[in-house]
Short mmCIF file of C-alpha atoms in Angstrom, two decimals:
data_model
loop_
_atom_site.label_atom_id
_atom_site.label_comp_id
_atom_site.label_asym_id
_atom_site.label_seq_id
_atom_site.Cartn_x
_atom_site.Cartn_y
_atom_site.Cartn_z
CA ALA A 14 0.00 0.00 0.00
CA GLN A 15 1.19 3.49 -0.75
CA SER A 16 1.57 6.13 1.96
CA VAL A 17 2.78 9.71 2.24
CA SER A 18 4.40 11.47 5.20
CA GLN A 19 4.68 15.20 5.71
CA HIS A 20 6.83 16.03 8.69
CA ASN A 21 6.04 19.71 9.16
CA HIS A 22 2.49 20.26 10.36
CA HIS A 23 2.66 24.01 10.88
CA VAL A 24 5.29 26.38 9.52
CA ILE A 25 5.48 30.11 10.23
CA LEU A 26 7.74 32.27 8.09
CA SER A 27 8.33 35.94 7.50
CA GLU A 28 7.92 37.33 4.01
CA ALA A 29 10.99 36.83 1.80
CA ALA A 30 12.15 33.81 3.82
CA SER A 31 12.92 30.60 1.98
CA LEU A 32 10.59 27.63 2.24
CA GLU A 33 11.14 23.91 2.18
CA LEU A 34 8.38 21.45 3.05
CA GLY A 35 9.25 17.81 3.44
CA CYS A 36 7.42 14.91 1.80
CA ASN A 37 8.34 11.23 1.89
CA TYR A 38 6.40 8.46 0.26
CA SER A 39 6.29 4.72 0.55
CA TYR A 40 5.49 2.55 -2.43
CA GLY A 41 7.23 -0.35 -4.08
CA GLY A 42 6.56 0.55 -7.69
CA THR A 43 6.59 3.51 -10.03
CA VAL A 44 4.80 6.54 -8.64
CA ASN A 45 3.61 9.91 -9.77
CA LEU A 46 4.06 12.74 -7.28
CA PHE A 47 1.99 15.86 -6.76
CA TRP A 48 1.81 18.90 -4.55
CA TYR A 49 -1.62 20.42 -4.03
CA VAL A 50 -2.38 23.71 -2.29
CA GLN A 51 -5.51 24.87 -0.50
CA TYR A 52 -5.79 28.61 0.02
CA PRO A 53 -8.14 29.79 2.78
CA GLY A 54 -11.72 29.27 1.72
CA GLN A 55 -10.79 27.71 -1.61
CA HIS A 56 -10.69 24.22 -3.04
CA LEU A 57 -7.62 22.06 -3.42
CA GLN A 58 -5.68 22.84 -6.57
CA LEU A 59 -2.58 21.47 -8.24
CA LEU A 60 0.72 23.22 -7.59
CA LEU A 61 3.07 20.94 -9.50
CA LYS A 62 3.62 17.31 -10.47
CA TYR A 63 6.39 14.88 -11.32
CA PHE A 64 6.18 11.81 -13.53
CA SER A 65 9.60 11.20 -14.99
CA GLY A 66 12.64 12.93 -16.42
CA ASP A 67 14.26 15.95 -14.80
CA PRO A 68 13.83 15.43 -11.04
CA LEU A 69 13.54 19.17 -10.46
CA VAL A 70 10.08 20.32 -11.44
CA LYS A 71 8.74 23.83 -11.49
CA GLY A 72 5.17 24.74 -10.73
CA ILE A 73 3.02 27.80 -10.48
CA LYS A 74 3.80 30.89 -8.40
CA GLY A 75 7.54 30.22 -8.18
CA PHE A 76 7.29 26.86 -6.43
CA GLU A 77 9.53 23.94 -7.31
CA ALA A 78 10.05 20.43 -6.01
CA GLU A 79 12.86 17.92 -6.26
CA PHE A 80 12.35 14.19 -6.57
CA ILE A 81 15.11 12.19 -4.87
CA LYS A 82 14.43 8.56 -5.62
CA SER A 83 17.03 7.19 -3.20
CA LYS A 84 15.38 9.05 -0.34
CA PHE A 85 11.78 8.50 -1.47
CA SER A 86 11.35 12.24 -1.11
CA PHE A 87 9.62 15.01 -3.02
CA ASN A 88 10.27 18.22 -1.09
CA LEU A 89 8.61 21.49 -2.02
CA ARG A 90 10.65 24.68 -2.14
CA LYS A 91 10.28 28.38 -2.79
CA PRO A 92 13.19 30.82 -2.52
CA SER A 93 11.16 33.75 -1.20
CA VAL A 94 7.65 33.40 0.20
CA GLN A 95 4.94 36.01 0.07
CA TRP A 96 2.01 36.67 2.39
CA SER A 97 -0.26 35.29 -0.35
CA ASP A 98 1.42 31.89 0.00
CA THR A 99 -0.37 31.38 3.30
CA ALA A 100 -2.22 28.12 2.71
CA GLU A 101 -2.20 24.42 3.45
CA TYR A 102 0.04 22.26 1.28
CA PHE A 103 -0.54 18.58 0.58
CA CYS A 104 1.82 16.09 -0.95
CA ALA A 105 0.14 13.26 -2.88
CA VAL A 106 1.12 10.14 -4.77
CA THR A 107 -0.55 7.94 -7.36
CA SER A 108 0.62 4.59 -8.59
CA SER A 109 1.23 4.18 -12.27
CA GLY A 110 -0.71 0.94 -12.38
CA GLY A 111 -4.14 -0.17 -11.29
CA TYR A 112 -6.79 2.47 -10.89
CA GLN A 113 -4.39 5.26 -9.93
CA LYS A 114 -5.60 5.81 -6.39
CA VAL A 115 -4.52 9.22 -5.06
CA THR A 116 -3.08 9.12 -1.54
CA PHE A 117 -2.49 12.34 0.38
CA GLY A 118 -0.19 13.31 3.20
CA THR A 119 -1.51 15.00 6.33
CA GLY A 120 -0.74 18.47 5.05
CA THR A 121 1.41 21.39 6.19
CA LYS A 122 -0.12 24.70 7.18
CA LEU A 123 2.06 27.58 6.10
CA GLN A 124 1.58 30.97 7.67
CA VAL A 125 3.52 33.86 6.18
CA ILE A 126 3.84 36.94 8.32
CA PRO A 127 4.10 40.28 6.50
CA GLU B 23 -14.44 24.96 -18.11
CA ALA B 24 -16.83 24.40 -15.22
CA GLY B 25 -15.29 22.86 -12.14
CA VAL B 26 -16.47 20.13 -9.81
CA ALA B 27 -19.75 21.15 -8.20
CA GLN B 28 -20.76 20.02 -4.73
CA SER B 29 -23.77 20.71 -2.58
CA PRO B 30 -24.59 21.61 0.04
CA ARG B 31 -21.60 23.66 1.24
CA TYR B 32 -22.48 23.25 4.90
CA LYS B 33 -24.66 20.85 6.83
CA ILE B 34 -25.38 20.49 10.54
CA ILE B 35 -27.23 17.41 11.74
CA GLU B 36 -27.79 15.56 14.96
CA LYS B 37 -26.19 12.20 15.56
CA ARG B 38 -28.18 9.25 14.27
CA GLN B 39 -29.73 11.38 11.53
CA SER B 40 -29.02 10.75 7.87
CA VAL B 41 -27.42 13.09 5.34
CA ALA B 42 -26.63 13.07 1.64
CA PHE B 43 -24.08 14.97 -0.41
CA TRP B 44 -24.16 15.54 -4.13
CA CYS B 45 -21.33 15.91 -6.63
CA ASN B 46 -21.28 16.81 -10.31
CA PRO B 47 -17.83 16.17 -11.80
CA ILE B 48 -16.19 17.93 -14.70
CA SER B 49 -17.75 16.85 -17.97
CA GLY B 50 -15.90 13.92 -19.51
CA HIS B 51 -14.10 12.89 -16.33
CA ALA B 52 -14.69 9.19 -15.92
CA THR B 53 -12.99 8.89 -12.53
CA LEU B 54 -14.76 10.29 -9.48
CA TYR B 55 -13.47 10.28 -5.91
CA TRP B 56 -15.04 10.98 -2.54
CA TYR B 57 -12.63 12.01 0.21
CA GLN B 58 -13.15 12.65 3.90
CA GLN B 59 -10.98 15.36 5.43
CA ILE B 60 -11.08 15.54 9.20
CA LEU B 61 -9.72 18.74 10.74
CA GLY B 62 -5.93 18.60 10.92
CA GLN B 63 -5.62 15.59 8.63
CA GLY B 64 -5.11 15.02 4.95
CA PRO B 65 -7.92 13.86 2.68
CA LYS B 66 -8.71 10.18 3.07
CA LEU B 67 -10.15 8.32 0.11
CA LEU B 68 -13.56 6.86 0.85
CA ILE B 69 -14.55 5.58 -2.57
CA GLN B 70 -13.37 5.79 -6.17
CA PHE B 71 -15.57 5.26 -9.21
CA GLN B 72 -14.59 4.68 -12.78
CA ASN B 73 -17.67 5.54 -14.82
CA ASN B 74 -20.46 4.03 -12.70
CA GLY B 75 -18.43 1.16 -11.28
CA VAL B 76 -16.66 1.13 -7.90
CA VAL B 77 -12.92 0.47 -8.18
CA ASP B 78 -11.91 1.16 -4.56
CA ASP B 79 -14.08 1.37 -1.46
CA SER B 80 -11.69 -0.25 0.98
CA GLN B 81 -11.86 2.65 3.45
CA LEU B 82 -15.59 3.28 3.23
CA PRO B 83 -17.43 2.40 6.48
CA LYS B 84 -20.02 0.36 4.69
CA ASP B 85 -22.25 -0.12 7.70
CA ARG B 86 -23.21 3.57 7.55
CA PHE B 87 -21.80 5.08 4.36
CA SER B 88 -23.02 4.43 0.85
CA ALA B 89 -22.32 6.02 -2.50
CA GLU B 90 -23.59 5.68 -5.99
CA ARG B 91 -22.85 7.12 -9.37
CA LEU B 92 -25.77 6.52 -11.65
CA LYS B 93 -25.12 6.82 -15.38
CA GLY B 94 -21.46 7.50 -14.69
CA VAL B 95 -21.93 11.23 -14.11
CA ASP B 96 -23.33 12.68 -10.86
CA SER B 97 -22.68 10.98 -7.58
CA THR B 98 -24.24 10.99 -4.12
CA LEU B 99 -22.64 10.04 -0.82
CA LYS B 100 -24.94 9.13 2.06
CA ILE B 101 -24.35 8.65 5.75
CA GLN B 102 -27.00 6.82 7.77
CA PRO B 103 -26.92 7.05 10.74
CA ALA B 104 -24.34 9.77 11.37
CA LYS B 105 -21.92 9.69 14.29
CA LEU B 106 -20.07 12.53 15.96
CA GLU B 107 -16.80 11.35 14.43
CA ASP B 108 -18.23 11.84 10.94
CA SER B 109 -17.80 15.60 11.36
CA ALA B 110 -15.46 16.51 8.52
CA VAL B 111 -15.25 18.10 5.10
CA TYR B 112 -16.36 15.75 2.33
CA LEU B 113 -14.51 16.40 -0.88
CA CYS B 114 -15.46 15.26 -4.33
CA ALA B 115 -12.85 15.15 -7.07
CA SER B 116 -12.73 13.98 -10.66
CA SER B 117 -10.09 13.16 -13.21
CA VAL B 118 -9.52 11.67 -16.60
CA PRO B 119 -8.33 8.08 -16.10
CA GLY B 120 -5.35 6.55 -17.75
CA ARG B 121 -1.91 7.94 -18.63
CA GLY B 122 -0.49 5.87 -15.81
CA GLY B 123 -1.95 8.00 -13.05
CA ARG B 124 -0.46 11.22 -14.35
CA ASN B 125 -3.70 13.11 -14.65
CA GLU B 126 -4.37 15.54 -11.83
CA ALA B 127 -7.53 15.38 -9.78
CA PHE B 128 -9.79 18.43 -9.78
CA PHE B 129 -11.55 19.14 -6.51
CA GLY B 130 -14.83 20.71 -5.53
CA GLN B 131 -15.24 23.15 -2.66
CA GLY B 132 -16.34 20.41 -0.32
CA THR B 133 -19.24 19.98 2.08
CA ARG B 134 -18.52 20.76 5.70
CA LEU B 135 -20.53 18.39 7.89
CA THR B 136 -21.00 19.00 11.59
CA VAL B 137 -22.64 16.27 13.64
CA VAL B 138 -23.90 17.42 17.04
#
């Protein structure tokens, strides 16, 4: 069975600080990795995704994530956060086979202080 | 493109009552998911449909929860009878199947259920 772990539950940063949110997954086969974001009062939406190729993927709003296969990790990064990045961030994984069940981590709440 | 529609947005019921949620996925999306998101936790998959067939309901509490997707489009999720621990946001999502799981899921706004 696939699982996802997010180690930071609540992160508080000042504007312009750098961000890194951890995500580790567990699955024996080929996976697809996603980061979703949920802004206050809004629905979950895709931030970025990784399937294959270059392990450094870039998403919307200046976010990027790096897939490190040997560490089963897919950490999310942003060099300089803004107040508008305040949201909850979820790492997710789907298997490449079967019915592509989407499994989510527990989420990280990011609060950016102006 | 219209998104995933869910209703109602909020619902408050007493324990042991029944409740139903409705979801209309994005047109053409054959895969439909229902997730339960308890406060402070990530979304947990309750049931996954492909067209009108169930492909995963391993985490659905079948003694009280039921879901259907008639004609492979709209879906309803029902809880009967509700318990206090069912208080959560119920999310519906849809996606285009295939491509080895590479297609993103699109989410609705969710229904916030409070059981008192």
